[in-house]
Amino acid sequence: MKVGVLVASVAALCSLAAFGADKAGKAERVGERCWQDVRILSADDMEGRRAGSPGHRRAAEFVADNFRKAGLKAVDDARFLQPVLFEARQIVEANSSLALETNGVQRPLTFGDDAGLLLRGDLQREVNAPLVFTGHGLVLPQYGIDDLQGLDLKGKVVVAFLAAPPSVPGSAGAHFGSPAERWKVYKAAGALGVLFMPNPYAMDLPWERAAQIRLEPFMTLKGGEDLYGGIKIWAMLNPARFSLLLEGTGRNADELLALLKEGKPLPHFDLPSRIKATVDARVSEVTSENVVGVLPGSDPKLRDEYVVLTAHLDHLGVREEGEGDRIFNGAMDNASGISVLMQVARDLKGKRPRRSIVFAAVTAEELGLLGSRAFVADARARGLKLVANLNTDMFMPIYPMKQVVVFGLSESDLADDARAVAASMKVEVQADPQPQRNRFIRSDQYSFIRAGIPALATKIGFVEGSPEQAIDIKWFTERYHAVGDSADQPVVLGAVGAYENFARELALRVANRKNAPKWYDTSVFATLAKP
């Protein structure tokens, strides 16, 4: 090799290295700016940002101020804050009870250890009803599944595992296995309530932590559609207590749990027990806020189409019981997502994409995706044409961003946009690696999906069996929906910046598409888009 060529090659390599270092440095700087916002949003004085609380209101005003400074336009009488009205219900366990009754003999269930009551649907103070076990509890003839076949559900409480067998594709299992879709089927068959058990082999939280939700206020939208209308009782049972239901049936809990773990069909049969419940609750009205701003589009033909970027602002608030730290700060869940939403708005200041981009920091995600449901209903009432949703919820910058998980990758041609942006960043795209956890329906994108609007949710991914997976598992075990999810936890700032770059470029690409996104014909959600 000639000396001149060698020098030129070395110079080129140095230039490339400097270019890479510059990109990494920018990602670090963006990540630090985002994490400054995370520190503010997850500070103790935000009181865990529970929907309807003063802390949530302070957080909403902070986001609104940042939207204003980023040059976004308000859509409602020059206001960024859009009020959402709820009915709040909180259990009074001292005046409530739950028991199984067999042949006149009652076996009380201990709240927290054995079971809990969820206050959704139509509150009824006294319930005494027979139980019927339905296995997975699904009716999906397209996949050869009918767990209700031969059963009479009229006047009974349906017992089911919140799980779908592996023969059902992940998104279909998540959608049709959601409580709302299940209740449609059970209600039509005459059931009066549900007793659900989480799948013990696919739980994000141990039962001890999951059971704490029963003590927090449940909310329903005032004046909105009640997805659980008609439910007289909604109970959750610790799967470790499954054997209690099987007493007198001749069935073995370990054998049925083994079938569940292996994804095999489960039997379904009437149970000899009845469920008896007394429910006392405090009921009140609560107002919380969605924060909404718009970056207007530039194309006269496309600017009335809206690409909606969402992240939920609320978290779990302050735990009523216990000693020590009781504030659920919610740094990763989901102050991180809100920080990215605000940073994308800053970075797009002065830009004019073809379509309009809506930035929506929605409330009450933790209480059933209620803020995003209210947003979609309001947008439709206004006649706004929502063409896509891109949601960020807990994107997990706890290791470098080498992969990005795209929930909904097999459902719409938004997948092409996600792949193109990831390829430009030399990042690998992954489908949902844990479809049994139903994550595609567990955050705000599902409110758009139910309305027939193509949607994606994204997060930083990992390779199976890698050190990153071990970090991820440890985080969920120790910090998910726990007081340890605070701003001083380990975070990779470069991953925050890289993810923000991905989210921004994906939003721009979708907003500048020639044609609006559409569901694949093979998607289970394609039918939801039809009038």
Short mmCIF file of C-alpha atoms in Angstrom, two decimals:
data_model
loop_
_atom_site.label_atom_id
_atom_site.label_comp_id
_atom_site.label_asym_id
_atom_site.label_seq_id
_atom_site.Cartn_x
_atom_site.Cartn_y
_atom_site.Cartn_z
CA MET A 1 0.00 0.00 0.00
CA LYS A 2 1.29 3.47 -0.88
CA VAL A 3 2.12 5.77 2.02
CA GLY A 4 -0.39 8.37 0.84
CA VAL A 5 -3.16 5.77 0.69
CA LEU A 6 -2.18 4.47 4.14
CA VAL A 7 -2.28 7.97 5.60
CA ALA A 8 -5.61 8.63 3.93
CA SER A 9 -7.01 5.34 5.25
CA VAL A 10 -5.81 6.08 8.77
CA ALA A 11 -7.30 9.56 8.52
CA ALA A 12 -10.58 8.09 7.31
CA LEU A 13 -10.65 5.61 10.18
CA CYS A 14 -9.93 8.40 12.67
CA SER A 15 -12.67 10.47 11.10
CA LEU A 16 -15.14 7.57 11.39
CA ALA A 17 -14.13 6.99 14.99
CA ALA A 18 -14.60 10.67 15.73
CA PHE A 19 -18.00 10.54 13.99
CA GLY A 20 -19.00 7.57 16.15
CA ALA A 21 -17.73 9.29 19.26
CA ASP A 22 -19.67 12.42 18.33
CA LYS A 23 -22.90 10.40 17.94
CA ALA A 24 -22.29 8.68 21.25
CA GLY A 25 -21.57 12.02 22.91
CA LYS A 26 -24.78 13.52 21.51
CA ALA A 27 -26.77 10.55 22.77
CA GLU A 28 -25.23 11.02 26.23
CA ARG A 29 -26.09 14.73 26.22
CA VAL A 30 -29.67 14.08 25.12
CA GLY A 31 -29.94 11.31 27.69
CA GLU A 32 -28.74 13.62 30.47
CA ARG A 33 -31.27 16.28 29.39
CA CYS A 34 -34.07 13.72 29.47
CA TRP A 35 -32.98 12.38 32.84
CA GLN A 36 -33.11 15.89 34.28
CA ASP A 37 -36.82 15.81 33.48
CA VAL A 38 -37.12 12.33 34.97
CA ARG A 39 -35.64 13.64 38.22
CA ILE A 40 -38.26 16.39 38.34
CA LEU A 41 -41.21 14.16 37.42
CA SER A 42 -40.24 11.38 39.83
CA ALA A 43 -39.25 13.60 42.74
CA ASP A 44 -40.94 12.99 46.09
CA ASP A 45 -42.91 16.23 45.81
CA MET A 46 -44.76 14.78 42.80
CA GLU A 47 -46.15 12.18 45.24
CA GLY A 48 -46.08 9.33 42.75
CA ARG A 49 -48.29 11.16 40.21
CA ARG A 50 -51.44 9.16 40.96
CA ALA A 51 -54.21 10.24 38.57
CA GLY A 52 -56.30 12.97 40.17
CA SER A 53 -53.77 13.84 42.87
CA PRO A 54 -52.15 17.25 43.42
CA GLY A 55 -48.81 15.66 42.48
CA HIS A 56 -50.19 14.53 39.13
CA ARG A 57 -51.55 18.03 38.53
CA ARG A 58 -48.11 19.54 39.22
CA ALA A 59 -46.54 17.05 36.81
CA ALA A 60 -49.16 17.87 34.16
CA GLU A 61 -48.45 21.58 34.47
CA PHE A 62 -44.71 20.88 34.11
CA VAL A 63 -45.33 18.92 30.89
CA ALA A 64 -47.69 21.57 29.56
CA ASP A 65 -45.05 24.26 30.13
CA ASN A 66 -42.49 22.19 28.23
CA PHE A 67 -44.92 21.61 25.36
CA ARG A 68 -45.52 25.36 25.21
CA LYS A 69 -41.79 26.13 25.15
CA ALA A 70 -41.28 23.53 22.40
CA GLY A 71 -43.67 25.48 20.18
CA LEU A 72 -46.54 23.01 20.20
CA LYS A 73 -50.06 24.32 19.71
CA ALA A 74 -52.86 23.74 22.18
CA VAL A 75 -55.97 22.09 20.77
CA ASP A 76 -58.62 23.03 23.32
CA ASP A 77 -59.32 26.73 23.86
CA ALA A 78 -55.59 27.47 24.06
CA ARG A 79 -55.22 24.95 26.91
CA PHE A 80 -52.76 22.09 26.96
CA LEU A 81 -54.49 20.47 29.94
CA GLN A 82 -57.58 18.48 29.03
CA PRO A 83 -59.63 17.42 32.07
CA VAL A 84 -60.86 13.83 32.34
CA LEU A 85 -63.63 13.04 34.82
CA PHE A 86 -63.65 9.74 36.73
CA GLU A 87 -65.61 7.91 39.37
CA ALA A 88 -63.17 6.59 41.99
CA ARG A 89 -63.93 3.55 44.13
CA GLN A 90 -61.86 2.39 47.06
CA ILE A 91 -62.43 -0.81 48.98
CA VAL A 92 -63.13 -0.68 52.72
CA GLU A 93 -61.80 -4.11 53.60
CA ALA A 94 -62.75 -3.81 57.27
CA ASN A 95 -66.40 -3.93 56.15
CA SER A 96 -65.89 -6.39 53.29
CA SER A 97 -65.47 -10.16 53.10
CA LEU A 98 -64.87 -12.96 50.64
CA ALA A 99 -65.40 -16.69 51.16
CA LEU A 100 -65.86 -20.02 49.41
CA GLU A 101 -68.90 -22.00 50.54
CA THR A 102 -69.21 -25.75 50.00
CA ASN A 103 -72.19 -27.72 51.28
CA GLY A 104 -73.04 -24.91 53.67
CA VAL A 105 -69.54 -24.72 55.12
CA GLN A 106 -67.67 -21.45 54.55
CA ARG A 107 -63.94 -21.07 54.04
CA PRO A 108 -63.05 -17.38 54.47
CA LEU A 109 -60.48 -15.98 52.05
CA THR A 110 -57.95 -13.56 53.48
CA PHE A 111 -57.60 -10.32 51.55
CA GLY A 112 -54.05 -10.00 50.28
CA ASP A 113 -52.85 -13.51 51.07
CA ASP A 114 -55.59 -15.45 49.30
CA ALA A 115 -57.50 -13.05 47.12
CA GLY A 116 -58.60 -9.50 46.40
CA LEU A 117 -61.58 -7.59 45.03
CA LEU A 118 -61.30 -5.28 42.03
CA LEU A 119 -63.94 -2.58 41.94
CA ARG A 120 -64.75 -2.43 38.25
CA GLY A 121 -68.15 -2.97 36.67
CA ASP A 122 -71.44 -2.54 38.55
CA LEU A 123 -70.83 -2.46 42.27
CA GLN A 124 -73.06 -4.85 44.23
CA ARG A 125 -72.82 -5.06 47.99
CA GLU A 126 -73.78 -8.72 48.38
CA VAL A 127 -72.98 -11.57 45.98
CA ASN A 128 -73.64 -15.28 46.47
CA ALA A 129 -73.17 -17.29 43.30
CA PRO A 130 -71.96 -20.67 42.00
CA LEU A 131 -68.57 -21.04 40.32
CA VAL A 132 -67.64 -22.61 37.00
CA PHE A 133 -64.03 -23.35 35.99
CA THR A 134 -63.31 -22.60 32.33
CA GLY A 135 -59.56 -23.26 32.09
CA HIS A 136 -58.14 -20.58 29.81
CA GLY A 137 -61.67 -19.23 29.51
CA LEU A 138 -61.47 -18.44 25.79
CA VAL A 139 -63.83 -18.91 22.85
CA LEU A 140 -61.77 -18.67 19.66
CA PRO A 141 -63.24 -20.98 17.01
CA GLN A 142 -60.72 -19.69 14.47
CA TYR A 143 -58.05 -21.43 16.55
CA GLY A 144 -60.15 -24.46 17.46
CA ILE A 145 -60.78 -23.29 21.05
CA ASP A 146 -64.10 -23.25 22.91
CA ASP A 147 -63.52 -23.41 26.67
CA LEU A 148 -67.19 -22.72 27.37
CA GLN A 149 -68.49 -25.66 25.37
CA GLY A 150 -71.06 -27.64 27.35
CA LEU A 151 -71.08 -25.19 30.26
CA ASP A 152 -73.99 -23.19 31.63
CA LEU A 153 -72.72 -19.78 32.74
CA LYS A 154 -76.08 -18.21 33.56
CA GLY A 155 -75.99 -16.59 36.99
CA LYS A 156 -72.50 -17.92 37.72
CA VAL A 157 -69.04 -16.52 38.36
CA VAL A 158 -66.52 -17.57 35.72
CA VAL A 159 -63.19 -18.89 37.01
CA ALA A 160 -60.31 -18.68 34.52
CA PHE A 161 -56.58 -18.27 34.23
CA LEU A 162 -55.59 -15.03 32.52
CA ALA A 163 -53.63 -16.92 29.91
CA ALA A 164 -53.87 -18.15 26.35
CA PRO A 165 -52.40 -21.40 24.99
CA PRO A 166 -49.42 -21.13 22.62
CA SER A 167 -51.60 -22.25 19.71
CA VAL A 168 -53.08 -18.72 19.74
CA PRO A 169 -50.80 -16.08 18.14
CA GLY A 170 -49.43 -13.59 20.66
CA SER A 171 -51.43 -10.49 19.66
CA ALA A 172 -54.65 -12.47 19.24
CA GLY A 173 -54.15 -14.10 22.62
CA ALA A 174 -53.47 -10.73 24.20
CA HIS A 175 -56.54 -9.09 22.65
CA PHE A 176 -59.11 -11.84 23.05
CA GLY A 177 -57.61 -12.77 26.41
CA SER A 178 -57.99 -9.26 27.79
CA PRO A 179 -60.53 -8.90 30.62
CA ALA A 180 -62.76 -6.62 28.52
CA GLU A 181 -62.97 -9.03 25.58
CA ARG A 182 -63.47 -11.97 27.92
CA TRP A 183 -66.31 -10.18 29.68
CA LYS A 184 -68.14 -9.59 26.39
CA VAL A 185 -68.30 -13.36 25.91
CA TYR A 186 -69.12 -14.24 29.51
CA LYS A 187 -71.80 -11.55 29.77
CA ALA A 188 -73.48 -12.77 26.60
CA ALA A 189 -73.58 -16.25 28.12
CA GLY A 190 -75.32 -14.95 31.24
CA ALA A 191 -72.43 -14.82 33.73
CA LEU A 192 -72.62 -12.31 36.57
CA GLY A 193 -68.95 -12.01 37.49
CA VAL A 194 -65.38 -13.27 37.22
CA LEU A 195 -62.74 -14.84 39.43
CA PHE A 196 -59.44 -14.54 37.58
CA MET A 197 -56.10 -16.10 38.44
CA PRO A 198 -52.86 -14.74 36.97
CA ASN A 199 -50.72 -17.22 35.09
CA PRO A 200 -48.08 -18.10 37.73
CA TYR A 201 -45.56 -18.82 34.96
CA ALA A 202 -45.84 -15.38 33.33
CA MET A 203 -46.22 -12.86 36.16
CA ASP A 204 -44.36 -9.55 36.09
CA LEU A 205 -44.98 -9.18 39.82
CA PRO A 206 -45.02 -11.70 42.65
CA TRP A 207 -48.50 -12.14 44.10
CA GLU A 208 -47.56 -10.26 47.28
CA ARG A 209 -46.92 -7.08 45.28
CA ALA A 210 -49.67 -7.62 42.71
CA ALA A 211 -52.24 -8.00 45.51
CA GLN A 212 -51.48 -4.46 46.75
CA ILE A 213 -53.50 -3.04 43.85
CA ARG A 214 -56.70 -4.05 45.62
CA LEU A 215 -56.14 -1.31 48.22
CA GLU A 216 -55.82 1.51 45.70
CA PRO A 217 -58.73 3.46 44.18
CA PHE A 218 -60.20 2.01 41.00
CA MET A 219 -61.55 4.43 38.44
CA THR A 220 -64.09 4.41 35.66
CA LEU A 221 -64.68 7.09 33.05
CA LYS A 222 -67.66 9.29 33.82
CA GLY A 223 -69.89 9.42 30.79
CA GLY A 224 -67.72 7.00 28.84
CA GLU A 225 -68.26 3.43 27.75
CA ASP A 226 -67.98 0.98 30.65
CA LEU A 227 -66.14 -2.02 29.25
CA TYR A 228 -67.16 -4.03 32.31
CA GLY A 229 -70.82 -3.09 32.57
CA GLY A 230 -72.84 -5.87 34.19
CA ILE A 231 -70.06 -7.37 36.30
CA LYS A 232 -71.43 -7.89 39.81
CA ILE A 233 -68.16 -9.17 41.26
CA TRP A 234 -64.56 -9.17 40.06
CA ALA A 235 -62.20 -11.13 42.27
CA MET A 236 -58.57 -12.17 41.86
CA LEU A 237 -57.30 -15.40 43.42
CA ASN A 238 -53.71 -16.17 44.33
CA PRO A 239 -52.76 -19.05 41.99
CA ALA A 240 -51.06 -20.68 44.96
CA ARG A 241 -54.59 -21.14 46.39
CA PHE A 242 -55.95 -22.85 43.26
CA SER A 243 -56.33 -26.12 45.17
CA LEU A 244 -59.06 -24.54 47.35
CA LEU A 245 -61.34 -24.35 44.34
CA LEU A 246 -60.78 -27.98 43.46
CA GLU A 247 -61.77 -29.47 46.82
CA GLY A 248 -64.47 -32.07 46.23
CA THR A 249 -63.84 -32.28 42.46
CA GLY A 250 -61.35 -35.15 42.42
CA ARG A 251 -59.00 -32.91 40.43
CA ASN A 252 -55.38 -32.23 41.33
CA ALA A 253 -54.13 -28.65 41.26
CA ASP A 254 -50.52 -29.60 40.47
CA GLU A 255 -51.63 -31.63 37.46
CA LEU A 256 -53.76 -28.80 36.06
CA LEU A 257 -50.99 -26.26 36.68
CA ALA A 258 -48.59 -28.54 34.81
CA LEU A 259 -50.99 -28.48 31.82
CA LEU A 260 -51.10 -24.68 32.05
CA LYS A 261 -47.30 -24.44 32.13
CA GLU A 262 -46.98 -26.75 29.12
CA GLY A 263 -49.61 -24.82 27.17
CA LYS A 264 -51.92 -27.82 26.90
CA PRO A 265 -55.74 -27.71 26.92
CA LEU A 266 -57.33 -27.43 30.36
CA PRO A 267 -60.57 -29.11 31.42
CA HIS A 268 -63.66 -27.05 32.24
CA PHE A 269 -66.34 -28.00 34.72
CA ASP A 270 -68.71 -26.74 37.39
CA LEU A 271 -67.16 -26.31 40.83
CA PRO A 272 -68.88 -27.49 44.01
CA SER A 273 -68.18 -24.18 45.76
CA ARG A 274 -70.04 -20.90 45.70
CA ILE A 275 -68.44 -17.52 46.19
CA LYS A 276 -69.86 -15.22 48.84
CA ALA A 277 -68.83 -11.60 48.97
CA THR A 278 -69.69 -8.48 50.87
CA VAL A 279 -68.29 -5.35 49.27
CA ASP A 280 -68.04 -1.95 50.93
CA ALA A 281 -66.42 0.91 49.05
CA ARG A 282 -65.99 4.66 49.20
CA VAL A 283 -67.13 6.30 45.97
CA SER A 284 -66.15 9.80 44.82
CA GLU A 285 -65.61 11.88 41.69
CA VAL A 286 -62.09 12.73 40.59
CA THR A 287 -60.70 14.93 37.81
CA SER A 288 -57.30 14.31 36.25
CA GLU A 289 -55.58 15.67 33.15
CA ASN A 290 -54.32 14.60 29.77
CA VAL A 291 -51.68 17.01 28.44
CA VAL A 292 -52.02 17.45 24.68
CA GLY A 293 -50.09 19.57 22.17
CA VAL A 294 -49.89 19.55 18.37
CA LEU A 295 -47.13 20.12 15.85
CA PRO A 296 -49.18 21.21 12.80
CA GLY A 297 -48.51 19.50 9.49
CA SER A 298 -47.46 21.33 6.34
CA ASP A 299 -49.13 19.34 3.54
CA PRO A 300 -52.57 20.81 2.66
CA LYS A 301 -53.85 17.32 1.85
CA LEU A 302 -52.34 15.49 4.82
CA ARG A 303 -52.16 17.97 7.70
CA ASP A 304 -55.65 16.97 8.89
CA GLU A 305 -54.33 13.45 9.50
CA TYR A 306 -52.79 12.99 12.94
CA VAL A 307 -49.95 10.76 14.12
CA VAL A 308 -50.29 10.51 17.90
CA LEU A 309 -47.26 10.05 20.16
CA THR A 310 -48.26 8.89 23.64
CA ALA A 311 -46.69 8.20 27.01
CA HIS A 312 -48.52 7.92 30.31
CA LEU A 313 -47.89 10.55 32.96
CA ASP A 314 -49.50 8.86 35.95
CA HIS A 315 -48.04 6.30 38.33
CA LEU A 316 -49.14 4.63 41.58
CA GLY A 317 -49.04 7.47 44.06
CA VAL A 318 -48.28 6.92 47.75
CA ARG A 319 -48.84 3.59 49.48
CA GLU A 320 -51.34 3.97 52.29
CA GLU A 321 -49.83 1.29 54.53
CA GLY A 322 -46.35 0.32 55.65
CA GLU A 323 -43.26 1.97 57.08
CA GLY A 324 -40.31 3.73 55.46
CA ASP A 325 -40.45 4.93 51.87
CA ARG A 326 -44.06 4.74 50.64
CA ILE A 327 -43.76 6.88 47.46
CA PHE A 328 -43.94 5.12 44.11
CA ASN A 329 -41.77 7.62 42.22
CA GLY A 330 -42.18 5.93 38.83
CA ALA A 331 -38.92 7.02 37.20
CA MET A 332 -38.82 4.29 34.57
CA ASP A 333 -42.60 3.85 34.73
CA ASN A 334 -43.15 6.23 33.09
CA ALA A 335 -41.35 9.49 33.76
CA SER A 336 -38.77 8.18 31.31
CA GLY A 337 -41.35 7.95 28.53
CA ILE A 338 -42.67 11.44 29.27
CA SER A 339 -39.13 12.82 29.19
CA VAL A 340 -38.63 11.38 25.71
CA LEU A 341 -42.00 12.76 24.58
CA MET A 342 -40.96 16.25 25.67
CA GLN A 343 -37.50 15.93 24.12
CA VAL A 344 -38.93 14.84 20.77
CA ALA A 345 -41.15 17.92 20.87
CA ARG A 346 -38.09 20.12 21.53
CA ASP A 347 -36.08 18.50 18.76
CA LEU A 348 -38.93 18.97 16.26
CA LYS A 349 -39.40 22.65 17.07
CA GLY A 350 -39.62 24.52 13.78
CA LYS A 351 -39.98 21.30 11.75
CA ARG A 352 -42.95 20.93 9.43
CA PRO A 353 -43.79 17.27 8.77
CA ARG A 354 -46.47 16.56 6.19
CA ARG A 355 -48.97 15.23 8.71
CA SER A 356 -49.70 16.79 12.08
CA ILE A 357 -48.10 15.15 15.11
CA VAL A 358 -49.99 15.06 18.41
CA PHE A 359 -48.03 14.80 21.65
CA ALA A 360 -50.25 13.31 24.37
CA ALA A 361 -49.13 12.73 27.95
CA VAL A 362 -52.10 10.69 29.10
CA THR A 363 -53.41 10.02 32.59
CA ALA A 364 -54.78 6.94 34.39
CA GLU A 365 -52.90 4.32 32.38
CA GLU A 366 -52.22 2.47 35.60
CA LEU A 367 -55.97 2.41 36.27
CA GLY A 368 -57.01 0.75 33.01
CA LEU A 369 -55.73 2.92 30.11
CA LEU A 370 -58.49 5.39 30.92
CA GLY A 371 -56.79 8.63 29.86
CA SER A 372 -55.94 7.32 26.40
CA ARG A 373 -59.48 5.94 26.02
CA ALA A 374 -60.83 9.40 26.85
CA PHE A 375 -58.41 10.99 24.38
CA VAL A 376 -59.47 8.69 21.52
CA ALA A 377 -63.17 9.19 22.27
CA ASP A 378 -62.72 12.98 22.40
CA ALA A 379 -60.72 13.06 19.16
CA ARG A 380 -63.39 11.06 17.37
CA ALA A 381 -66.12 13.32 18.73
CA ARG A 382 -64.20 16.26 17.26
CA GLY A 383 -63.95 14.48 13.90
CA LEU A 384 -60.15 14.27 14.03
CA LYS A 385 -58.61 11.63 11.76
CA LEU A 386 -56.12 9.66 13.85
CA VAL A 387 -54.01 7.53 11.50
CA ALA A 388 -51.35 6.06 13.80
CA ASN A 389 -50.22 5.79 17.40
CA LEU A 390 -46.64 5.37 18.61
CA ASN A 391 -46.49 4.68 22.34
CA THR A 392 -43.59 4.77 24.78
CA ASP A 393 -44.04 3.14 28.17
CA MET A 394 -41.09 2.15 30.34
CA PHE A 395 -38.57 1.77 27.51
CA MET A 396 -35.95 0.48 29.96
CA PRO A 397 -32.59 2.26 29.34
CA ILE A 398 -30.75 0.06 31.83
CA TYR A 399 -28.34 -1.37 29.23
CA PRO A 400 -27.05 -0.09 25.87
CA MET A 401 -29.53 0.04 22.98
CA LYS A 402 -28.48 -2.72 20.60
CA GLN A 403 -31.98 -4.03 19.95
CA VAL A 404 -35.41 -2.45 19.92
CA VAL A 405 -38.54 -4.45 20.69
CA VAL A 406 -41.53 -3.49 18.55
CA PHE A 407 -44.86 -4.60 19.95
CA GLY A 408 -47.21 -5.01 17.00
CA LEU A 409 -44.47 -5.82 14.50
CA SER A 410 -46.67 -8.39 12.73
CA GLU A 411 -49.85 -6.33 12.71
CA SER A 412 -49.45 -3.28 10.46
CA ASP A 413 -47.14 -1.72 7.89
CA LEU A 414 -45.84 0.59 10.60
CA ALA A 415 -43.40 -2.29 10.97
CA ASP A 416 -41.69 -1.16 7.75
CA ASP A 417 -41.11 2.28 9.25
CA ALA A 418 -39.73 0.86 12.49
CA ARG A 419 -37.37 -1.46 10.60
CA ALA A 420 -36.12 1.36 8.36
CA VAL A 421 -35.35 3.68 11.28
CA ALA A 422 -33.68 0.91 13.25
CA ALA A 423 -31.57 -0.06 10.23
CA SER A 424 -30.37 3.52 9.86
CA MET A 425 -29.17 3.31 13.46
CA LYS A 426 -27.71 -0.17 12.98
CA VAL A 427 -30.08 -1.48 15.66
CA GLU A 428 -31.71 -4.90 15.51
CA VAL A 429 -35.53 -5.11 15.52
CA GLN A 430 -37.24 -7.74 17.66
CA ALA A 431 -40.83 -8.91 17.90
CA ASP A 432 -42.31 -9.33 21.37
CA PRO A 433 -40.01 -11.91 23.01
CA GLN A 434 -42.57 -12.70 25.74
CA PRO A 435 -46.01 -12.71 24.06
CA GLN A 436 -47.53 -14.63 26.98
CA ARG A 437 -47.21 -11.47 29.10
CA ASN A 438 -49.80 -9.72 26.89
CA ARG A 439 -47.84 -6.47 26.75
CA PHE A 440 -49.34 -5.38 23.43
CA ILE A 441 -52.65 -4.70 25.22
CA ARG A 442 -51.26 -3.49 28.54
CA SER A 443 -50.42 0.07 27.67
CA ASP A 444 -52.03 3.02 25.94
CA GLN A 445 -51.53 1.81 22.37
CA TYR A 446 -54.41 -0.60 23.06
CA SER A 447 -56.91 2.27 23.30
CA PHE A 448 -56.02 3.17 19.71
CA ILE A 449 -55.97 -0.45 18.56
CA ARG A 450 -59.48 -1.00 19.90
CA ALA A 451 -60.57 1.97 17.79
CA GLY A 452 -59.03 0.40 14.67
CA ILE A 453 -56.01 2.73 14.54
CA PRO A 454 -52.65 1.09 13.65
CA ALA A 455 -50.26 1.35 16.57
CA LEU A 456 -46.86 0.32 17.85
CA ALA A 457 -45.19 0.33 21.23
CA THR A 458 -41.41 0.17 21.49
CA LYS A 459 -38.72 -0.43 24.08
CA ILE A 460 -35.05 -1.34 24.29
CA GLY A 461 -34.52 -5.08 23.85
CA PHE A 462 -32.02 -7.77 24.74
CA VAL A 463 -30.78 -11.10 23.44
CA GLU A 464 -32.12 -14.19 25.16
CA GLY A 465 -29.62 -15.53 27.68
CA SER A 466 -27.52 -12.34 27.64
CA PRO A 467 -26.28 -10.30 30.62
CA GLU A 468 -28.82 -7.67 29.59
CA GLN A 469 -31.63 -10.16 30.14
CA ALA A 470 -30.32 -10.83 33.64
CA ILE A 471 -30.33 -7.07 34.33
CA ASP A 472 -33.89 -6.85 33.01
CA ILE A 473 -35.13 -9.73 35.18
CA LYS A 474 -33.45 -8.23 38.25
CA TRP A 475 -35.08 -4.86 37.58
CA PHE A 476 -38.57 -6.31 37.31
CA THR A 477 -38.04 -8.41 40.41
CA GLU A 478 -36.82 -5.52 42.54
CA ARG A 479 -38.17 -2.26 41.10
CA TYR A 480 -41.27 -2.76 38.92
CA HIS A 481 -44.24 -1.10 40.66
CA ALA A 482 -42.07 -0.77 43.74
CA VAL A 483 -40.70 2.23 45.64
CA GLY A 484 -37.24 1.48 44.24
CA ASP A 485 -38.21 2.85 40.81
CA SER A 486 -36.60 6.21 41.53
CA ALA A 487 -34.37 8.57 39.55
CA ASP A 488 -31.20 7.57 41.40
CA GLN A 489 -31.26 3.99 40.07
CA PRO A 490 -28.67 2.86 37.48
CA VAL A 491 -29.40 4.18 33.99
CA VAL A 492 -27.46 4.21 30.70
CA LEU A 493 -27.78 7.80 29.50
CA GLY A 494 -26.52 6.93 26.03
CA ALA A 495 -29.39 4.45 25.69
CA VAL A 496 -31.87 7.18 26.66
CA GLY A 497 -30.50 9.42 23.91
CA ALA A 498 -30.42 6.60 21.35
CA TYR A 499 -34.02 5.69 22.09
CA GLU A 500 -35.12 9.33 21.82
CA ASN A 501 -33.45 9.48 18.40
CA PHE A 502 -35.31 6.33 17.34
CA ALA A 503 -38.66 7.65 18.61
CA ARG A 504 -38.19 11.01 16.88
CA GLU A 505 -37.12 9.60 13.53
CA LEU A 506 -39.94 7.06 13.59
CA ALA A 507 -42.49 9.81 14.26
CA LEU A 508 -41.13 11.91 11.40
CA ARG A 509 -41.06 8.99 9.00
CA VAL A 510 -44.69 8.06 9.74
CA ALA A 511 -45.80 11.69 9.53
CA ASN A 512 -44.12 12.06 6.13
CA ARG A 513 -45.42 8.82 4.59
CA LYS A 514 -47.21 9.04 1.25
CA ASN A 515 -50.07 6.85 2.45
CA ALA A 516 -51.57 6.45 5.90
CA PRO A 517 -50.56 3.33 7.83
CA LYS A 518 -52.79 0.28 7.54
CA TRP A 519 -53.28 -3.05 9.23
CA TYR A 520 -52.11 -6.15 7.47
CA ASP A 521 -55.04 -8.19 6.17
CA THR A 522 -53.77 -11.06 8.33
CA SER A 523 -53.92 -9.00 11.53
CA VAL A 524 -56.57 -9.84 14.09
CA PHE A 525 -57.05 -6.08 14.48
CA ALA A 526 -57.84 -5.38 10.82
CA THR A 527 -61.55 -5.99 11.43
CA LEU A 528 -61.58 -3.31 14.14
CA ALA A 529 -60.72 -0.69 11.52
CA LYS A 530 -63.79 -1.44 9.44
CA PRO A 531 -66.84 0.80 9.94
#
